[in-house]
Coordinates of C-alpha atoms in Angstrom, one line a residue:
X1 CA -15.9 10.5 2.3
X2 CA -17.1 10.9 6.2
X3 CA -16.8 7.7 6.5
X4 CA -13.5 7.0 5.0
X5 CA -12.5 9.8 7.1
X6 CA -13.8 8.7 10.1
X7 CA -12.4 5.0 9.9
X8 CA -9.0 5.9 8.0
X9 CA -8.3 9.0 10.8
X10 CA -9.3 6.8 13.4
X11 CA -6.7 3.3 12.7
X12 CA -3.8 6.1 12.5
X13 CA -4.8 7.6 15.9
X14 CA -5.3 4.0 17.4
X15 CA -2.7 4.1 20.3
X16 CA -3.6 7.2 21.0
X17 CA -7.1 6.9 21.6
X18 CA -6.8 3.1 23.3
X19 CA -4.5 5.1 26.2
X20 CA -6.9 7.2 26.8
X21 CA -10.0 5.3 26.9
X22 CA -8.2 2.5 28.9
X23 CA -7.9 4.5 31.9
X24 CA -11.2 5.5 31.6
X25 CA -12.8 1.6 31.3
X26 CA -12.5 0.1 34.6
X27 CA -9.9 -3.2 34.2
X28 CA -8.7 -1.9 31.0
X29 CA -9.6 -2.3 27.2
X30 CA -8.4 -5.8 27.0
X31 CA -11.6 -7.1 29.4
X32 CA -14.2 -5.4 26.3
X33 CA -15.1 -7.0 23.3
X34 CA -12.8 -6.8 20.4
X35 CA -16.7 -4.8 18.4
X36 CA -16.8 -3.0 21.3
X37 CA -13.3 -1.6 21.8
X38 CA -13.9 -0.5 17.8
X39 CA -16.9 1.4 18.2
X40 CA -15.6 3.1 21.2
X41 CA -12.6 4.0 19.4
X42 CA -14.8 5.6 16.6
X43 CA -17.0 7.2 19.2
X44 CA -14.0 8.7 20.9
X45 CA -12.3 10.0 17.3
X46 CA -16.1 11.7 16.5
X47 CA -16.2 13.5 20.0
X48 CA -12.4 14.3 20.1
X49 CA -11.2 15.4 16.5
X50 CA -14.0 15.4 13.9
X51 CA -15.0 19.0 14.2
X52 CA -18.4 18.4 12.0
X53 CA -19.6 16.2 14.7
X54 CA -21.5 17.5 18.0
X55 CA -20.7 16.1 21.1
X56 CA -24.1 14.7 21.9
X57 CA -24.3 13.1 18.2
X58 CA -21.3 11.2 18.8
X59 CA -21.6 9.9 22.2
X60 CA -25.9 9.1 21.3
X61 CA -24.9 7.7 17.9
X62 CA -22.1 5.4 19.5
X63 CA -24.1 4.1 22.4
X64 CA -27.0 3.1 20.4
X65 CA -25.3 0.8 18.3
X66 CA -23.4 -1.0 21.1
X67 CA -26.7 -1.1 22.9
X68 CA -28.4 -2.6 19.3
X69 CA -25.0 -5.1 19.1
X70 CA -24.1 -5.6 22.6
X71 CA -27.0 -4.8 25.4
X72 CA -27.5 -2.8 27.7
X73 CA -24.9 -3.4 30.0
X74 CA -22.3 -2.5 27.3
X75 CA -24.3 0.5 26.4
X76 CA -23.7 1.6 29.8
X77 CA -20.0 1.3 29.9
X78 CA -19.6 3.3 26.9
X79 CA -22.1 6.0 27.5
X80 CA -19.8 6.5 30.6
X81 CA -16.9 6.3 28.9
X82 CA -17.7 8.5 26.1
X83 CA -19.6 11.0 28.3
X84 CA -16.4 11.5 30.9
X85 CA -14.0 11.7 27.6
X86 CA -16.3 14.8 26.7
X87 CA -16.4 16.3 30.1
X88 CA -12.3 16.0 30.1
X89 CA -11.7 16.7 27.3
X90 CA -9.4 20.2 27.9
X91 CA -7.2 17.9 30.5
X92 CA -6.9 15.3 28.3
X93 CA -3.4 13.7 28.5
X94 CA -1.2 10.8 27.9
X95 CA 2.1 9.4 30.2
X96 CA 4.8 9.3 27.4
X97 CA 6.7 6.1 28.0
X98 CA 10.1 6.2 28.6
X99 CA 11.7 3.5 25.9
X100 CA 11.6 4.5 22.4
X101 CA 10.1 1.8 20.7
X102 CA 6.8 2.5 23.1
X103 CA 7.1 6.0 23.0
X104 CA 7.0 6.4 19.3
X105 CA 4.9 3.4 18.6
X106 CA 2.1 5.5 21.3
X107 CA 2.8 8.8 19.4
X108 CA 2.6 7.8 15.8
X109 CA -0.1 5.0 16.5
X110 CA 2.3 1.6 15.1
X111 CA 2.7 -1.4 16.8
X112 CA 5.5 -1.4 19.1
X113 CA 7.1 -4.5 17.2
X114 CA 7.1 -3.0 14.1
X115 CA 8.5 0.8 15.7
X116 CA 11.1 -1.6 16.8
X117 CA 12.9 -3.5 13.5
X118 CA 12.5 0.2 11.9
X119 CA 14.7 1.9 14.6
X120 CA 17.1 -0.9 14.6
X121 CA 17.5 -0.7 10.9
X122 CA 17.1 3.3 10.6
X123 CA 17.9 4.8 13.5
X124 CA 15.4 7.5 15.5
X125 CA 15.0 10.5 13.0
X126 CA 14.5 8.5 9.8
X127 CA 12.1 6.1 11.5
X128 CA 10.3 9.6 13.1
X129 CA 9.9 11.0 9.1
X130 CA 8.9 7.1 8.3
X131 CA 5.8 7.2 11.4
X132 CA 4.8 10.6 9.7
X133 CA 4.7 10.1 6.2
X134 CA 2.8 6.5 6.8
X135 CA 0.0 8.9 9.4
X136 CA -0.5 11.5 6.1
X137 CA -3.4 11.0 3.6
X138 CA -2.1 9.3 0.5
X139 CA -2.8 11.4 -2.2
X140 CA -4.6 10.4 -5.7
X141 CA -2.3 10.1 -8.8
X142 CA -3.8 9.9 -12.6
X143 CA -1.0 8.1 -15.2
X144 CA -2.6 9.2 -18.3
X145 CA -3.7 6.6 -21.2
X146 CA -3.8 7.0 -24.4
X147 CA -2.6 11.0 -24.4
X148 CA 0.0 13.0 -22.9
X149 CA 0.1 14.5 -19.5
X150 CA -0.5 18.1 -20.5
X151 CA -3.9 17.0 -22.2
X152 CA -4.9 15.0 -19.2
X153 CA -3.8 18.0 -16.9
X154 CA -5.9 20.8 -18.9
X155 CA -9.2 18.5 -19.1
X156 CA -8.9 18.0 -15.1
X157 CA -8.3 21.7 -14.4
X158 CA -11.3 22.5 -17.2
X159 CA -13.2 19.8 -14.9
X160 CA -12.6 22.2 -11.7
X161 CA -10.1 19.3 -10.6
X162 CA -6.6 21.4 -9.1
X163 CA -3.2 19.1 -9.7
X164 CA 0.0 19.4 -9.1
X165 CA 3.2 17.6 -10.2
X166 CA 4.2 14.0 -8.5
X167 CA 7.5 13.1 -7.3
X168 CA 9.7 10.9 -9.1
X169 CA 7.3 10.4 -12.4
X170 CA 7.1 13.8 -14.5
X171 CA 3.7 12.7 -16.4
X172 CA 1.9 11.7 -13.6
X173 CA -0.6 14.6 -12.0
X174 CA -1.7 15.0 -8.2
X175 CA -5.1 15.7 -8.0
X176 CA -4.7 17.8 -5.1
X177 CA -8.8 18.7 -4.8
X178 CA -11.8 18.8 -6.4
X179 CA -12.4 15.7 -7.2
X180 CA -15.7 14.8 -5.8
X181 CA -16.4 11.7 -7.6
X182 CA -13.6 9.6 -9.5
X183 CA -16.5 8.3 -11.8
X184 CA -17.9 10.9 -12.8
X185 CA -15.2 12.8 -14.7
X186 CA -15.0 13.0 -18.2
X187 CA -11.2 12.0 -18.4
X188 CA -11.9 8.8 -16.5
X189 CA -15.5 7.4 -18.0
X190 CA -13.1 8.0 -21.5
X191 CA -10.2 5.9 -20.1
X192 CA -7.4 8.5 -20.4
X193 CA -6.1 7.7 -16.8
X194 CA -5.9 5.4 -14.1
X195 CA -4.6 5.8 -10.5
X196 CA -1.3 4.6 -9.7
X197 CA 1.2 5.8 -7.2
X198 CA 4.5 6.9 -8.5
X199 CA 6.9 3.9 -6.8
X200 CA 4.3 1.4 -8.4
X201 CA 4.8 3.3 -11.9
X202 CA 8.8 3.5 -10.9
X203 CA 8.5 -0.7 -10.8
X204 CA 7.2 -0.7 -14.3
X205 CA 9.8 1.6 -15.8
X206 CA 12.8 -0.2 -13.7
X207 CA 11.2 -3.4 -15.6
X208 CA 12.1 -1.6 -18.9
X209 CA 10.6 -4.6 -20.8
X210 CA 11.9 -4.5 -24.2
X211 CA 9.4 -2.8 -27.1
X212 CA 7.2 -5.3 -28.5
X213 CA 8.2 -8.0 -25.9
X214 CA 6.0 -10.7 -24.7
X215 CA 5.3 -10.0 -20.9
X216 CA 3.9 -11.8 -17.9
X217 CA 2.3 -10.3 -15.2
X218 CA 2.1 -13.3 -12.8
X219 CA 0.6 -11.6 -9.6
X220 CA -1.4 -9.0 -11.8
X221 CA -4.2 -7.8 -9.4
X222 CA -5.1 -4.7 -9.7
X223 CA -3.8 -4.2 -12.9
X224 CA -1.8 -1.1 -12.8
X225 CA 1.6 -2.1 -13.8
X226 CA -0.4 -4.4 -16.4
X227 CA -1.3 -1.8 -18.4
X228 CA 2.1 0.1 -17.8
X229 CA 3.7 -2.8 -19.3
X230 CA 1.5 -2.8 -22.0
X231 CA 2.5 1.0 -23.1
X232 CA 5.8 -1.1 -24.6
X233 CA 5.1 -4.9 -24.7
X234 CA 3.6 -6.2 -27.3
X235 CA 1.7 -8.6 -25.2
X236 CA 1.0 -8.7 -21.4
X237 CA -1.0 -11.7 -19.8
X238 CA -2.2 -10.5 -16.9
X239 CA -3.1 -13.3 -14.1
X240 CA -3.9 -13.8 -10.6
X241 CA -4.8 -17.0 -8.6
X242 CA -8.2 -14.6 -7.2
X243 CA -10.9 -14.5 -9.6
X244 CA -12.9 -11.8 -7.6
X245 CA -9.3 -9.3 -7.9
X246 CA -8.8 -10.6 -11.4
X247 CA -12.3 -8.8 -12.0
X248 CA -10.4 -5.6 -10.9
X249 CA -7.8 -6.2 -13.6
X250 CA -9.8 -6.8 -16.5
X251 CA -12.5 -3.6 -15.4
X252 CA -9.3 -1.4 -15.9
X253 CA -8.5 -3.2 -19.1
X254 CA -11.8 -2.5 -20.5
X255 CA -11.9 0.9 -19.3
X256 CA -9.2 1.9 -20.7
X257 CA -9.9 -0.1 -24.5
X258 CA -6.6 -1.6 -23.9
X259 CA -6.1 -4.3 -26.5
X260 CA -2.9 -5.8 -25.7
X261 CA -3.6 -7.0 -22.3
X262 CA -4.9 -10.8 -21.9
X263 CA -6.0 -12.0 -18.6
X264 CA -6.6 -15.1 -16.5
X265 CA -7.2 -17.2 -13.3
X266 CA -3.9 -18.9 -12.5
X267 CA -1.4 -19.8 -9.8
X268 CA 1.7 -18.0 -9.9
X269 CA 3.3 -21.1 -8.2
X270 CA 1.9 -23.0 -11.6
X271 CA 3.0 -21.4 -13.9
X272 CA 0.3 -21.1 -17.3
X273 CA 2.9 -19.1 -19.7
X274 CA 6.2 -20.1 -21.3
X275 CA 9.2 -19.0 -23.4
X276 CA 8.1 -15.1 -22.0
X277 CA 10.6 -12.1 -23.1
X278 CA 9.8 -10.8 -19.3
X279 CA 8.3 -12.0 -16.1
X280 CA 7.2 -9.7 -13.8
X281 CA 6.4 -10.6 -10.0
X282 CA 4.4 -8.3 -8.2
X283 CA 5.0 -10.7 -5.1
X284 CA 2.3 -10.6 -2.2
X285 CA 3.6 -9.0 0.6
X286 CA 3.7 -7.4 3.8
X287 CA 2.8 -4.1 2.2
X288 CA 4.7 -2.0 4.8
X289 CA 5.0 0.3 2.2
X290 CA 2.0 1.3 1.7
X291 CA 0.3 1.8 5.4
X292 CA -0.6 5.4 4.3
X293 CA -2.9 4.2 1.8
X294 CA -4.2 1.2 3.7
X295 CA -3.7 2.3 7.6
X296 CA -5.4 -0.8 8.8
X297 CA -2.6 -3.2 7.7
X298 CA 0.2 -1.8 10.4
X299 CA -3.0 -3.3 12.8
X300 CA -3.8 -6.7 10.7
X301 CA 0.1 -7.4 10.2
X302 CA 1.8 -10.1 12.8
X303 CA 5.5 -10.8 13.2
X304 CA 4.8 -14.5 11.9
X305 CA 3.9 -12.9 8.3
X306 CA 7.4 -11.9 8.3
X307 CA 8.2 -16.0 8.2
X308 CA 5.1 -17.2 6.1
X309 CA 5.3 -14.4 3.2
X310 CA 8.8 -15.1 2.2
X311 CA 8.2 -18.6 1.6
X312 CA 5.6 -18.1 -0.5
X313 CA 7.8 -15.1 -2.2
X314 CA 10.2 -17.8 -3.0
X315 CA 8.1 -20.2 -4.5
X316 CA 6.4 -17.9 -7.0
X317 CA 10.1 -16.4 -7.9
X318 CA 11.4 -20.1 -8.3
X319 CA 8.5 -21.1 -10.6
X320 CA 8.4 -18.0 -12.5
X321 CA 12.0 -18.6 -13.5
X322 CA 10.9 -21.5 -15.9
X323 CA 8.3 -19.1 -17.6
X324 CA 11.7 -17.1 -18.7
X325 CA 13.1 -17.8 -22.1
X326 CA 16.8 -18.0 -22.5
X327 CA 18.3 -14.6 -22.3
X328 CA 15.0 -13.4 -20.9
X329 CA 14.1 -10.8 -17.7
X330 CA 12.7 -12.1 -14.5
X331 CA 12.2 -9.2 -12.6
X332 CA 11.1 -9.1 -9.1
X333 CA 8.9 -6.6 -6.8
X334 CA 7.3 -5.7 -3.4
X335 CA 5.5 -2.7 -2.2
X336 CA 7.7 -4.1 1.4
X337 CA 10.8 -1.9 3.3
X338 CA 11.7 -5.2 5.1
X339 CA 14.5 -6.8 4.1
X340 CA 13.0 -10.4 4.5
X341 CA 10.8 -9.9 1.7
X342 CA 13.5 -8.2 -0.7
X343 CA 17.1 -8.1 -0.3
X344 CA 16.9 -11.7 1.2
X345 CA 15.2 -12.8 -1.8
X346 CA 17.6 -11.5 -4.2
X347 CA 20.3 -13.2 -2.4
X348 CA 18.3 -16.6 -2.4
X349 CA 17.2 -16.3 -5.8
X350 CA 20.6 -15.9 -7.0
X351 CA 21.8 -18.6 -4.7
X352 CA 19.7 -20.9 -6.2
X353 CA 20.5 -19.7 -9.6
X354 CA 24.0 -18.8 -10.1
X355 CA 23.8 -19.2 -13.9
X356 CA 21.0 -15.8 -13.3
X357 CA 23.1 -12.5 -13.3
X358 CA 21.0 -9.7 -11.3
X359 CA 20.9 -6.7 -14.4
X360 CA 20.4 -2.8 -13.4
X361 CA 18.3 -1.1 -15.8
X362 CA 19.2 0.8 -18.3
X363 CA 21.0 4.4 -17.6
X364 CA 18.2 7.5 -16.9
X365 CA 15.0 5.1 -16.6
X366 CA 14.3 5.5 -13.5
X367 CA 16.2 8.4 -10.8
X368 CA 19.5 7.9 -9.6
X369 CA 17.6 8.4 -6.3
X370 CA 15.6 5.4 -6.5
X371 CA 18.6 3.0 -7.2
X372 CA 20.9 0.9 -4.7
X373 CA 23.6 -1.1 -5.9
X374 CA 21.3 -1.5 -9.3
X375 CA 18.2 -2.3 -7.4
X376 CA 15.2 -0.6 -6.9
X377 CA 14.6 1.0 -3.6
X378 CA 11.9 3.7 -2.9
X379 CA 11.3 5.0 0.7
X380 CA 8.2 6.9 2.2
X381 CA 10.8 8.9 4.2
X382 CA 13.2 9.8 1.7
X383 CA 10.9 10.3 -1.8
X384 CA 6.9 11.1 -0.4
X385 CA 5.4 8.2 -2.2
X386 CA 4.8 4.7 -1.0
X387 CA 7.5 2.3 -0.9
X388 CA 8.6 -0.3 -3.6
X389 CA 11.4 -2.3 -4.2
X390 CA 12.3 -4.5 -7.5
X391 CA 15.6 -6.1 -8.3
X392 CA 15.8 -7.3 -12.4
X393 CA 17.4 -10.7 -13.0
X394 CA 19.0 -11.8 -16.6
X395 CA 18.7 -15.5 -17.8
X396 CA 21.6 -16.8 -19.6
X397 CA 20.9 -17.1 -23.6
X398 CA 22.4 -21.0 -23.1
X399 CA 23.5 -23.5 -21.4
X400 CA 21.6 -24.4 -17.5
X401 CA 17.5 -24.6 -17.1
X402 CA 15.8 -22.4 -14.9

């Protein structure tokens, strides 16, 4: 848990603690090693915001291991770095530039390109509550299995485990603290829950796959909306073109005894399955949805993705058309905001498929909140969870091939 805190607390601080140890390294951060600029950053979030940490631990700590990975020389630099951080630390300030996109890209520690697309779409104040909700700790949701949410909720608070209700899904539970070990609760070695945030359990219930249906999960990795699907389907095969995240799938299967879920190796853009009652593709994606959860992809992410992802996007949606029966449900997801990787889909999909009709979901499945123009839209800013977005397609009973 240190350590998650330490690395999490220290990517969502990033631009923050690069100003101020660039003016402090001599030619700037860009001259360093790309292992050394990441243990001084570490170094620099110990000394400068983890309370439990002395000054002399983080400072010795850090320079050891450059020293061990670097030399000497290295170990120089950052003992001198680290050591005048400590010594300034009650002076300690940052020039706040004057365009936007810098200035809030500095404050809220997100590339500047990214900053930039949001303000253009939202404007300054939405794009402000955006930066904060992605820099807050992403809290741990239990979807119970196998019993209702009141039994799941009294055996965590018998377990000394406080919750609390979760936006947008009524069953699911917050587990708002003492949890100090997933593993090792009752509820979870007995498979009554999993973890799932509520805009990936929104997907699932937007699906609203008909009861009994035969389901495909194409892009199935971990597994969560697998075994939401399989609450209704009758069967769900569950694949993905990774064997090693396959393995995630089928640990949450067994967990949880579900019997209804059949997994696989294969290549969405292949597809294995035919004649399916419901397709659902959880497409790869940029995931700016979920940088709370995973604050090193807003640091991994480049604007080229933005042109290579929605190829592939297209591909897998194209060939997981022909997996559709006749009068069957495609439906489509991303755990994206960018409109690359969702509303331009929807518009190619159905440009390439006129005969499709795009089909809201039934009335009261999911909120009102959550739908635009019958697709689904949730938004860090707007509902506290991490984003989605899904759009359900029809195929006609008769008549043109997918």
């Amino acid at each position: 848990r240190w350590t998650r805190e330490l690395v999490y607390e220290m990517l969502r601080r990033r631009s923050w603690l690069d100003a101020l140890l660039a003016e402090r390294v001599s030619g700037g951060l860009a001259r360093l090693d790309a292992d050394v600029i990441d243990l001084l950053r570490l170094g620099a979030y110990q000394l400068l915001a983890m309370g439990s940490v002395p000054p002399y631990a983080a400072i010795g700590q850090t320079v050891e291991m450059v020293k061990s990975r670097h030399g000497i020389g290295a170990s120089k630099l950052a003992n001198a770095v680290l050591r005048r951080l400590d010594r300034e630390r009650e002076a300690l300030a940052v020039a706040v530039p004057d365009d936007l996109p810098d200035a809030l890209s500095l404050e809220y520690s997100h590339p500047r390109w990214i900053v930039a697309r949001w303000l253009a779409r939202w404007g300054e104040d939405a794009t402000r509550r955006l930066l904060v909700a992605n820099n807050g700790e992403a809290p741990l949701v239990a979807r119970p299995y196998h019993i209702v949410r009141e039994q799941l909720e009294a055996m965590l608070e018998a377990a000394g485990v406080e919750t609390a209700d979760a936006p947008l899904v009524s069953d699911s539970i917050v587990l708002v603290s003492g949890v100090s070990s997933m593993t090792e609760l009752g509820a979870f070695k007995r498979g009554l829950f999993h973890l799932q945030d509520p805009a990936s359990t929104l997907v699932t219930r937007y699906a609203s796959v008909p009861t009994g249906a035969r389901v495909a999960d194409v892009c199935s990795a971990p597994g969560g909306k697998a075994l939401e699907l399989a609450h209704s389907a009758g069967t769900v095969f569950a694949s993905d073109s990774s064997r090693t995240r396959l393995a995630r799938v089928r640990e949450n299967v067994r967990r949880l005894d579900v019997q209804n879920v059949l997994t696989f190796v294969a290549d969405a853009m292949q597809p294995a399955v035919r004649e399916m009652d419901a397709v659902l593709v959880d497409a790869p994606c940029t995931g700016t949805g979920t940088f709370r959860r995973h604050p090193d992809a807003r640091w991994r992410l480049k604007a080229s993705d933005l042109a290579v992802l929605p190829s592939m996007q297209r591909a897998i949606l194209r060939a997981s058309a022909s997996s559709v029966r006749p009068g069957g449900l495609l439906v489509y997801s991303t755990c994206s905001l960018e409109l690359e990787e969702n509303d331009e889909q929807v518009a190619t999909f159905l440009a390439e498929h006129p005969e499709w009709r795009l089909e809201p979901p039934p009335s009261g499945v999911v909120p009102e909140t959550v739908l635009d123009a019958g697709l689904l839209r949730v938004l860090p800013q707007r509902h506290g969870t991490d984003g989605a977005f899904a759009a359900r397609f029809r195929r006609p009973t008769t008549g043109v091939a997918a």
